[in-house]
Coordinates of N, CA and C in Angstrom, one line a residue:
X1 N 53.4 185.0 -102.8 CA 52.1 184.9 -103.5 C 51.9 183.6 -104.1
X2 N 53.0 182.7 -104.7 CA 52.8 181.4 -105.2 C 52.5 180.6 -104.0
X3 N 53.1 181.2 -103.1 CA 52.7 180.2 -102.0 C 51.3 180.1 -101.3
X4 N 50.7 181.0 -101.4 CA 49.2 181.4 -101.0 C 48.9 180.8 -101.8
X5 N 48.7 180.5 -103.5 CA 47.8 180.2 -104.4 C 48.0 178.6 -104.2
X6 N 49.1 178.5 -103.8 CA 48.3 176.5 -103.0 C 47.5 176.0 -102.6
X7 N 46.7 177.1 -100.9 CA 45.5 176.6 -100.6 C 44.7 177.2 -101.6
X8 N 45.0 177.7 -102.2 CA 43.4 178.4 -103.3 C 43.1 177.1 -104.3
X9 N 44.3 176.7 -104.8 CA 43.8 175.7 -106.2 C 44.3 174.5 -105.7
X10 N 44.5 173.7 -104.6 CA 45.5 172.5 -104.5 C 44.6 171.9 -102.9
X11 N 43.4 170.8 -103.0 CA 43.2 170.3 -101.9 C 44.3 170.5 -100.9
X12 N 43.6 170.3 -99.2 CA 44.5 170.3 -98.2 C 45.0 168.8 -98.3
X13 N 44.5 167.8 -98.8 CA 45.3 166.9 -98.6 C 46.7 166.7 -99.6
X14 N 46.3 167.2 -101.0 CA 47.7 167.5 -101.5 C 48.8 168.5 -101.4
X15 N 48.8 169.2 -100.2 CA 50.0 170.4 -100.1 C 51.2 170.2 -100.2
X16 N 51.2 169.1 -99.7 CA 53.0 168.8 -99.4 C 53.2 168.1 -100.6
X17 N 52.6 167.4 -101.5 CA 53.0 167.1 -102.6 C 52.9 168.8 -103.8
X18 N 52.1 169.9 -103.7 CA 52.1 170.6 -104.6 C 52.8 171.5 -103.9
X19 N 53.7 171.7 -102.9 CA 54.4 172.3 -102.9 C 56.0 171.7 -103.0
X20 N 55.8 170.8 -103.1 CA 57.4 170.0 -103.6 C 57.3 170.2 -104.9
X21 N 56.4 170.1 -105.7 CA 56.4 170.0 -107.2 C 56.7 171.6 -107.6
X22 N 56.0 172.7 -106.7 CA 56.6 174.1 -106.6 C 57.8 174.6 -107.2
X23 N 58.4 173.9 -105.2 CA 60.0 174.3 -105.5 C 60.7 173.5 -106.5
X24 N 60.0 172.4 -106.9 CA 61.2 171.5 -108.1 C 60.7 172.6 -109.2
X25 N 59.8 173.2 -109.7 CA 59.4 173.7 -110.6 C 60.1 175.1 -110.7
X26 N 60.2 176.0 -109.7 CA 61.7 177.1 -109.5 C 62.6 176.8 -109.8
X27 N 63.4 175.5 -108.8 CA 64.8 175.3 -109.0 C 64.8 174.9 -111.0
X28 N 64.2 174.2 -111.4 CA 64.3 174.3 -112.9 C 64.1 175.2 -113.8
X29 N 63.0 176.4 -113.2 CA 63.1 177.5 -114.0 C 64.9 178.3 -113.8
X30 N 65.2 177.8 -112.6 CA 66.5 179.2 -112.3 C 67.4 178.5 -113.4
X31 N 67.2 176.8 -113.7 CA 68.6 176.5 -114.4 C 68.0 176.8 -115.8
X32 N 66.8 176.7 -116.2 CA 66.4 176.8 -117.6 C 66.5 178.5 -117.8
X33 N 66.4 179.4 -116.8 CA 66.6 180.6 -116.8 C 68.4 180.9 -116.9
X34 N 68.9 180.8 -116.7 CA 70.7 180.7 -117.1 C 70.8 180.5 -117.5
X35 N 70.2 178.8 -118.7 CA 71.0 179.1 -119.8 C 70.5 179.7 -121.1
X36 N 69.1 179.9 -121.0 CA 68.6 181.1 -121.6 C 68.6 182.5 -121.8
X37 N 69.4 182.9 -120.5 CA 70.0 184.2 -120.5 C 71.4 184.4 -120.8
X38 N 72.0 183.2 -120.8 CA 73.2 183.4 -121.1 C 73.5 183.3 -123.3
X39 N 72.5 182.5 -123.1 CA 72.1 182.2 -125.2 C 71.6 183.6 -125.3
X40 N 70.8 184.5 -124.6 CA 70.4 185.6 -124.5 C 71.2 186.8 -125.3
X41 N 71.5 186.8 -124.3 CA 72.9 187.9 -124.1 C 74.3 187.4 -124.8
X42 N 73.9 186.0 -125.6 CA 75.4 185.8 -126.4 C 74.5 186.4 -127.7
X43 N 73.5 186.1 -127.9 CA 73.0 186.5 -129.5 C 72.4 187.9 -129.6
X44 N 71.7 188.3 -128.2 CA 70.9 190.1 -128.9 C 71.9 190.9 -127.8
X45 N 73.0 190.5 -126.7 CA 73.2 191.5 -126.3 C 72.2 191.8 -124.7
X46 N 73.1 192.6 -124.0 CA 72.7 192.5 -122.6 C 70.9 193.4 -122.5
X47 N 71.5 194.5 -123.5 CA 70.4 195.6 -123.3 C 68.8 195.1 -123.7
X48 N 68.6 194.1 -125.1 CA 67.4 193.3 -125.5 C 67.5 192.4 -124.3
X49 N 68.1 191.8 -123.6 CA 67.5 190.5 -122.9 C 67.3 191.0 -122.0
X50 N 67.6 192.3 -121.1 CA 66.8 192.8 -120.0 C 65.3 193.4 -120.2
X51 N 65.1 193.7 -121.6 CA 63.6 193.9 -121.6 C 62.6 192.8 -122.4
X52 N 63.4 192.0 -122.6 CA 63.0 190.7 -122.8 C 62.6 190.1 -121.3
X53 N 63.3 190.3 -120.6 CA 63.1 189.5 -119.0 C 62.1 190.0 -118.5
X54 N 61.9 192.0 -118.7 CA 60.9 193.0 -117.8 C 59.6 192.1 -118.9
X55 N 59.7 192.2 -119.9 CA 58.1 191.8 -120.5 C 57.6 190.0 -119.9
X56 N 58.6 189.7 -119.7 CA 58.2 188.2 -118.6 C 57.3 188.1 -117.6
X57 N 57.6 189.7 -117.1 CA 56.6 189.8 -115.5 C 55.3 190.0 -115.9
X58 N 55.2 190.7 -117.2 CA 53.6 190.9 -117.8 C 52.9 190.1 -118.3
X59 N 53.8 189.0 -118.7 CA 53.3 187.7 -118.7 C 52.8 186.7 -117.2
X60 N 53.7 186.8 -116.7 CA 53.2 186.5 -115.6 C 52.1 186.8 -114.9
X61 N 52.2 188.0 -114.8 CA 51.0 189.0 -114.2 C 49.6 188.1 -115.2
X62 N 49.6 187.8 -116.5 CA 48.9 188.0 -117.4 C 47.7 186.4 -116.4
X63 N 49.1 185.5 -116.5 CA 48.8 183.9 -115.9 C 48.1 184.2 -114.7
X64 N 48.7 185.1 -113.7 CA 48.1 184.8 -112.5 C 47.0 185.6 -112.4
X65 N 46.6 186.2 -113.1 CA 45.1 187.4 -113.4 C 44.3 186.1 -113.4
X66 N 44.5 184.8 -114.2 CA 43.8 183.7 -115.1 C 42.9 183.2 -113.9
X67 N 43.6 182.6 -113.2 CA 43.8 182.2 -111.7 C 42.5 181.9 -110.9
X68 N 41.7 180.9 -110.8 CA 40.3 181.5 -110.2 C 40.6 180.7 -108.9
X69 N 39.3 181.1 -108.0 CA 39.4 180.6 -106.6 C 38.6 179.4 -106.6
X70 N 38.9 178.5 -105.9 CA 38.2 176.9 -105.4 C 37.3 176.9 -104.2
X71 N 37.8 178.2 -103.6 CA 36.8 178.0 -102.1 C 35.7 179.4 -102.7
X72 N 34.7 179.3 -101.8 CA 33.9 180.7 -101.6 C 34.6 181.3 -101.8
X73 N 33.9 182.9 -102.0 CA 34.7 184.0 -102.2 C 34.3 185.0 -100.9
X74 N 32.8 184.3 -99.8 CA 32.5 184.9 -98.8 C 33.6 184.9 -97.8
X75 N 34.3 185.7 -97.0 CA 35.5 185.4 -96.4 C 34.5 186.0 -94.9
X76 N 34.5 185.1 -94.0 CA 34.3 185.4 -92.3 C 35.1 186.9 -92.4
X77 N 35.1 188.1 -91.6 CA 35.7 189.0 -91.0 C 36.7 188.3 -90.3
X78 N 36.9 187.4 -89.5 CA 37.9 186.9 -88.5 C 39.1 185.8 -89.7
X79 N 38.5 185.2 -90.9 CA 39.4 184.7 -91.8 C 39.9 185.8 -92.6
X80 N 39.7 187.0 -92.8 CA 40.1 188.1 -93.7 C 41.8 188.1 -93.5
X81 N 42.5 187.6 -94.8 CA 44.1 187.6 -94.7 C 44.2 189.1 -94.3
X82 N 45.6 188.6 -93.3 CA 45.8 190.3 -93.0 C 47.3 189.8 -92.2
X83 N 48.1 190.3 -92.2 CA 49.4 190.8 -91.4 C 49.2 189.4 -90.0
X84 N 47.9 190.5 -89.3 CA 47.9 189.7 -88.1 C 47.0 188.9 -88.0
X85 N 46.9 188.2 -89.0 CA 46.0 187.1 -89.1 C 47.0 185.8 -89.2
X86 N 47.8 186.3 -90.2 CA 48.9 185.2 -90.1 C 49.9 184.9 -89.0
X87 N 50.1 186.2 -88.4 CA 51.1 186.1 -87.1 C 50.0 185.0 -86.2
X88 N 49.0 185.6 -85.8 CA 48.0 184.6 -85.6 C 47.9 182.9 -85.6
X89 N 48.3 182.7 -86.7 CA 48.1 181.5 -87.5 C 49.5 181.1 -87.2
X90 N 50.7 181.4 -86.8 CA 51.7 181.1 -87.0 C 52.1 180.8 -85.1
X91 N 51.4 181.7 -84.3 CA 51.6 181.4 -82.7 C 51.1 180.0 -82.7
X92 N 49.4 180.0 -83.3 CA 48.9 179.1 -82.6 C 49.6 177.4 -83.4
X93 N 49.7 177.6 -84.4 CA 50.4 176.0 -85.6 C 52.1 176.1 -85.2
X94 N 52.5 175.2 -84.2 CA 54.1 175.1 -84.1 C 54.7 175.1 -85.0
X95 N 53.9 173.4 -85.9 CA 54.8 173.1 -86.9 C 55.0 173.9 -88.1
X96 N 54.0 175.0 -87.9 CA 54.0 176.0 -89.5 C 54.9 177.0 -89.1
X97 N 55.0 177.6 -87.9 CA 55.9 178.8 -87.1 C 57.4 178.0 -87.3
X98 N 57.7 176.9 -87.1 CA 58.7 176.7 -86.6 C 59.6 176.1 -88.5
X99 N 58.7 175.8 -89.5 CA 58.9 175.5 -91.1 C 59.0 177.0 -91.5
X100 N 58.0 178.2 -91.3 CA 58.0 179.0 -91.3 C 59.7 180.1 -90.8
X101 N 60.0 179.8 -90.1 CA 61.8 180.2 -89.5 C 62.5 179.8 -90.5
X102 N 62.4 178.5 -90.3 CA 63.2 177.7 -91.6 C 63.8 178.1 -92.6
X103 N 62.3 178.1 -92.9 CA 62.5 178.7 -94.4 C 63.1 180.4 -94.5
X104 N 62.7 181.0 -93.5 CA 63.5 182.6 -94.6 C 64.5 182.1 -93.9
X105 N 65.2 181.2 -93.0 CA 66.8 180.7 -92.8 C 67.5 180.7 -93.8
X106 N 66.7 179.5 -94.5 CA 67.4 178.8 -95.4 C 67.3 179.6 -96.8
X107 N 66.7 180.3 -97.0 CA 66.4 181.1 -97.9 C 66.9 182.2 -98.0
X108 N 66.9 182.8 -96.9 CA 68.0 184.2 -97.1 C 69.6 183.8 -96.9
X109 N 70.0 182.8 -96.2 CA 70.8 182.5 -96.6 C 71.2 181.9 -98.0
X110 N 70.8 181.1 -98.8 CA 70.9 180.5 -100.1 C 70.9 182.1 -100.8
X111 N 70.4 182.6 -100.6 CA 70.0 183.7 -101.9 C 71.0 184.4 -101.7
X112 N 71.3 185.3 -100.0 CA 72.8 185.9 -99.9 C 74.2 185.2 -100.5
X113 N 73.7 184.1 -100.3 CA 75.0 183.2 -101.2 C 75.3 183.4 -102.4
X114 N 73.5 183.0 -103.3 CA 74.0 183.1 -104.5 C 74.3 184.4 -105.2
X115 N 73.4 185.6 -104.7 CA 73.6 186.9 -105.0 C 75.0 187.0 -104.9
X116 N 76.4 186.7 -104.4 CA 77.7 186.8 -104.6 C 78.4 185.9 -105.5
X117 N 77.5 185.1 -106.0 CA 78.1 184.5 -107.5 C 79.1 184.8 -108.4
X118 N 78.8 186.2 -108.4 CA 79.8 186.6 -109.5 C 81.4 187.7 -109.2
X119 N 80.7 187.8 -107.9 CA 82.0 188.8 -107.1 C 82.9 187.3 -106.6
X120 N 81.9 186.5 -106.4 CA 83.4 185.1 -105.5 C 83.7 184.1 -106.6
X121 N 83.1 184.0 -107.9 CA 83.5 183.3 -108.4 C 84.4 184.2 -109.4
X122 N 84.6 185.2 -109.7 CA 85.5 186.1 -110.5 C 86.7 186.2 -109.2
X123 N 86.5 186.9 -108.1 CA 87.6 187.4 -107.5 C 88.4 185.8 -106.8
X124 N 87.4 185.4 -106.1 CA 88.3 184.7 -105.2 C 88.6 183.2 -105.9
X125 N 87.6 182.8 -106.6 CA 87.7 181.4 -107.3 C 88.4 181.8 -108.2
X126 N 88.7 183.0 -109.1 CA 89.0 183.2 -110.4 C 89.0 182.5 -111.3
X127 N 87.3 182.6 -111.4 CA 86.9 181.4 -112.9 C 86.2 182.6 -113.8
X128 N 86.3 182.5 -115.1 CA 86.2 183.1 -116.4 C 84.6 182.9 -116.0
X129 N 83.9 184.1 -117.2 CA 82.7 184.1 -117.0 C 82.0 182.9 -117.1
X130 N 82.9 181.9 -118.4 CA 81.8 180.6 -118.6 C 81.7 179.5 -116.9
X131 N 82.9 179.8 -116.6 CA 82.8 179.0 -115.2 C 81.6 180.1 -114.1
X132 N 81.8 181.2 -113.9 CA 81.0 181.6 -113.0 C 79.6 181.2 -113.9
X133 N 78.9 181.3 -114.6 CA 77.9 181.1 -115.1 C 77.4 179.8 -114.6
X134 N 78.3 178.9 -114.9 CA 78.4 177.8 -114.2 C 78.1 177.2 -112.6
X135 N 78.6 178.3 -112.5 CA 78.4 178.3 -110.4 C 77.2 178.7 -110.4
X136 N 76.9 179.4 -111.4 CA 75.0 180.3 -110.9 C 74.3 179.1 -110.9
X137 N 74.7 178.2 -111.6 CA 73.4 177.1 -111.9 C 73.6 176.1 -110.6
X138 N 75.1 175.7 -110.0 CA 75.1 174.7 -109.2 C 73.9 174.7 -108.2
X139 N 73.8 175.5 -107.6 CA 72.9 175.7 -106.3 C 71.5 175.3 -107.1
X140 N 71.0 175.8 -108.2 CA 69.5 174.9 -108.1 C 69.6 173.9 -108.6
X141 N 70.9 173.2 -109.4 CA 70.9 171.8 -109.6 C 70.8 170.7 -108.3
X142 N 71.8 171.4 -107.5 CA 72.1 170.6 -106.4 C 70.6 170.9 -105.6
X143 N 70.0 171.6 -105.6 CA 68.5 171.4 -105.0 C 67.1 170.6 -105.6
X144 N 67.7 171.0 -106.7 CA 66.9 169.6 -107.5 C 67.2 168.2 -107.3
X145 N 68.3 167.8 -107.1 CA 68.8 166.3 -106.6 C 68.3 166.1 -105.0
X146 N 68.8 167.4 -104.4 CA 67.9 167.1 -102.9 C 66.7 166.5 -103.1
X147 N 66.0 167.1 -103.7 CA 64.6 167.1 -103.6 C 64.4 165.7 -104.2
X148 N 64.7 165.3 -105.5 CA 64.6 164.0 -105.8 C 65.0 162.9 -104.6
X149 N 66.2 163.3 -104.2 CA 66.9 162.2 -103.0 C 66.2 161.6 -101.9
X150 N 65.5 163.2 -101.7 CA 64.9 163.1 -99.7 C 63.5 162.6 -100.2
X151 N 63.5 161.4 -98.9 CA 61.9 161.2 -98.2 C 61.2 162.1 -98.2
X152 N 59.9 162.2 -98.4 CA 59.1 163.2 -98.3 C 57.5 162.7 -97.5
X153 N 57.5 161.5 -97.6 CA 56.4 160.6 -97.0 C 56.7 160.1 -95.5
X154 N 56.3 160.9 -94.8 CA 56.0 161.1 -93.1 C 55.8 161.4 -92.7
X155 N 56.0 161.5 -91.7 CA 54.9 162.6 -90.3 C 55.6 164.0 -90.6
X156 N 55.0 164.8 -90.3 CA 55.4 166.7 -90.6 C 56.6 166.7 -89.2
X157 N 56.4 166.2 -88.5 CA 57.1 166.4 -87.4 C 58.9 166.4 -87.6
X158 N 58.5 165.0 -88.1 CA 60.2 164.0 -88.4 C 60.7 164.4 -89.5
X159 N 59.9 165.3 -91.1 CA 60.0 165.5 -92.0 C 60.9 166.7 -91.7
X160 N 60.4 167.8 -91.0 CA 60.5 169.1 -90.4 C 62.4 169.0 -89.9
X161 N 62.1 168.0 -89.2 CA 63.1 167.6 -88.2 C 64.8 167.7 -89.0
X162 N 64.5 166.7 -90.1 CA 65.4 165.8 -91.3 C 65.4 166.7 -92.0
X163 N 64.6 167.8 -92.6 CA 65.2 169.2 -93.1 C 65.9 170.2 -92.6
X164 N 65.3 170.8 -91.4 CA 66.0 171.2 -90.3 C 67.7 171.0 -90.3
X165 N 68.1 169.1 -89.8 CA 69.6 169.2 -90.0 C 70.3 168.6 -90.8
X166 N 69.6 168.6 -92.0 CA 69.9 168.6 -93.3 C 70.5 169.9 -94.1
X167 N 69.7 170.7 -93.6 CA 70.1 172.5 -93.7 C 70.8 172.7 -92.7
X168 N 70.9 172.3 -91.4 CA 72.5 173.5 -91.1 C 73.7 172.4 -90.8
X169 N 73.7 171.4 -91.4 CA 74.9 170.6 -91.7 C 75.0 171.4 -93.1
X170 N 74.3 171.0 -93.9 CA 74.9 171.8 -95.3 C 75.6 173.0 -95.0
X171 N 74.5 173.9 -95.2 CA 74.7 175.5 -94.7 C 76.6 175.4 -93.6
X172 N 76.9 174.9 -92.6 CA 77.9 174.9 -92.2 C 79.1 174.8 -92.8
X173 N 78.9 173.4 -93.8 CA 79.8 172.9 -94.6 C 80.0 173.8 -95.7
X174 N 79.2 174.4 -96.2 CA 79.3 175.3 -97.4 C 80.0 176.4 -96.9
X175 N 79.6 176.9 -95.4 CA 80.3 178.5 -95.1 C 81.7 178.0 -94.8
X176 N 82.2 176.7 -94.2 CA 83.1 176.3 -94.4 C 84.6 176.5 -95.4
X177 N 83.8 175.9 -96.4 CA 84.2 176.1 -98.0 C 84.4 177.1 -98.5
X178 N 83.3 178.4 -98.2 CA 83.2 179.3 -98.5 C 84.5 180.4 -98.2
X179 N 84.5 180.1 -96.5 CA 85.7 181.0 -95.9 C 86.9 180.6 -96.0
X180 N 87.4 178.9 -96.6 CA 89.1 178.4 -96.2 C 89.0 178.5 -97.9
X181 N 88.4 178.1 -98.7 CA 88.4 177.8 -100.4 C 88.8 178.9 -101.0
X182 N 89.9 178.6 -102.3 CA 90.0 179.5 -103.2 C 89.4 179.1 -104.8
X183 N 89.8 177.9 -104.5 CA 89.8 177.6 -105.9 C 88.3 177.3 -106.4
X184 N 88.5 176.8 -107.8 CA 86.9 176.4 -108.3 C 86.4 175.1 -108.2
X185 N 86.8 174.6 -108.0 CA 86.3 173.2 -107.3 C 85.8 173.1 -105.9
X186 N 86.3 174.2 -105.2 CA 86.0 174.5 -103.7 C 84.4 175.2 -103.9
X187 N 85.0 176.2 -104.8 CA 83.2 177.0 -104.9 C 81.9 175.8 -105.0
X188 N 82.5 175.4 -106.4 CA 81.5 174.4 -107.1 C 81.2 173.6 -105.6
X189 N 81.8 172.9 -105.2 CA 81.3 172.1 -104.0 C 80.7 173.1 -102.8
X190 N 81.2 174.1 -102.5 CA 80.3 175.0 -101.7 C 79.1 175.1 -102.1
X191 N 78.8 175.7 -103.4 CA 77.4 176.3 -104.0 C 76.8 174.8 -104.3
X192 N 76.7 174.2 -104.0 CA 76.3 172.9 -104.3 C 75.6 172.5 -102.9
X193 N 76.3 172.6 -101.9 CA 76.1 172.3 -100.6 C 74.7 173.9 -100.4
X194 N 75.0 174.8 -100.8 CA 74.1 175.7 -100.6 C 72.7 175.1 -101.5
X195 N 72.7 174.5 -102.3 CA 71.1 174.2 -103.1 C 71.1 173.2 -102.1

């Protein structure tokens, strides 16, 4: 859904700048989100900061109600978003079909990763809660520095390309780490390689 609300409020010539600004704007909510939940749940306790977090979404909800549209609101029958409108849109644009793979790549994998945060950093790393807490945050730090590091000013083509094996050099090296590593320096450098 955040991602649709780009063409709504964000010219086509600024996408690829408001969508970098996006993901840098997640990966700092996840780290501003841990250590907020962790001050959380050190001061009211696990049971207040989980409905502390549920009343977040009603805020959210509240923001994106706000929300207005930039284009008409007359939608052609043949532009009407729909399932197979996008499959559609995705045959005929390579470079969006082929960014489009990519990303739930790189994304279901990152998230399966970090979703085991606390089973590999307790069992197999055996780091104390303040270290695993720790590991939760590497992965959006280390994607925050990507993001500052990498080019972003190029052709979609070559950009595409340089992300592409940027992610499964990482991705490799991290499962790497993931499968020979015990310790916590190993994690840390894996979950690092995963942001």
């Amino acid at each position: 859904t955040k991602s649709a609300f780009i063409t709504e409020v964000v010219p086509t010539d600024d996408y690829s700048e408001a969508i970098q600004v996006m993901h840098v704007a997640n990966q700092a909510s996840s780290l501003a989100g841990y250590a907020a939940g962790g001050l959380l749940v050190g001061v009211f306790g696990a049971e207040t900061t989980l409905t502390l977090n549920g009343l977040t979404v009603l805020l959210s909800a509240a923001l994106v109600s706000r929300l207005t549209r930039t284009r008409s609101s007359a939608i052609d029958e043949e532009e009407k978003p729909s399932l197979a409108a996008g499959l559609r849109f995705l045959r005929d644009d390579t470079i969006s079909a082929i960014s489009f793979v990519a990303t739930m790549i790189t994304v279901t994998t990152a998230m399966s990763v970090e979703s085991q945060v606390a089973v590999y950093g307790q069992v197999v790393a055996e780091l104390d809660a303040e270290g695993v807490g720790l590991l939760s945050a590497v992965t959006p730090a280390a994607t925050l520095v990507a993001v500052a590091l990498l080019k972003t000013a190029d052709d979609d083509g070559i950009l595409l390309r340089r992300g592409l094996v940027t992610a499964a050099v990482s991705s490799a090296a991290a499962a790497a780490l993931l499968f020979v590593g015990a310790s916590g320096a190993v994690a840390f450098a894996a979950f690092a390689l995963v942001g």
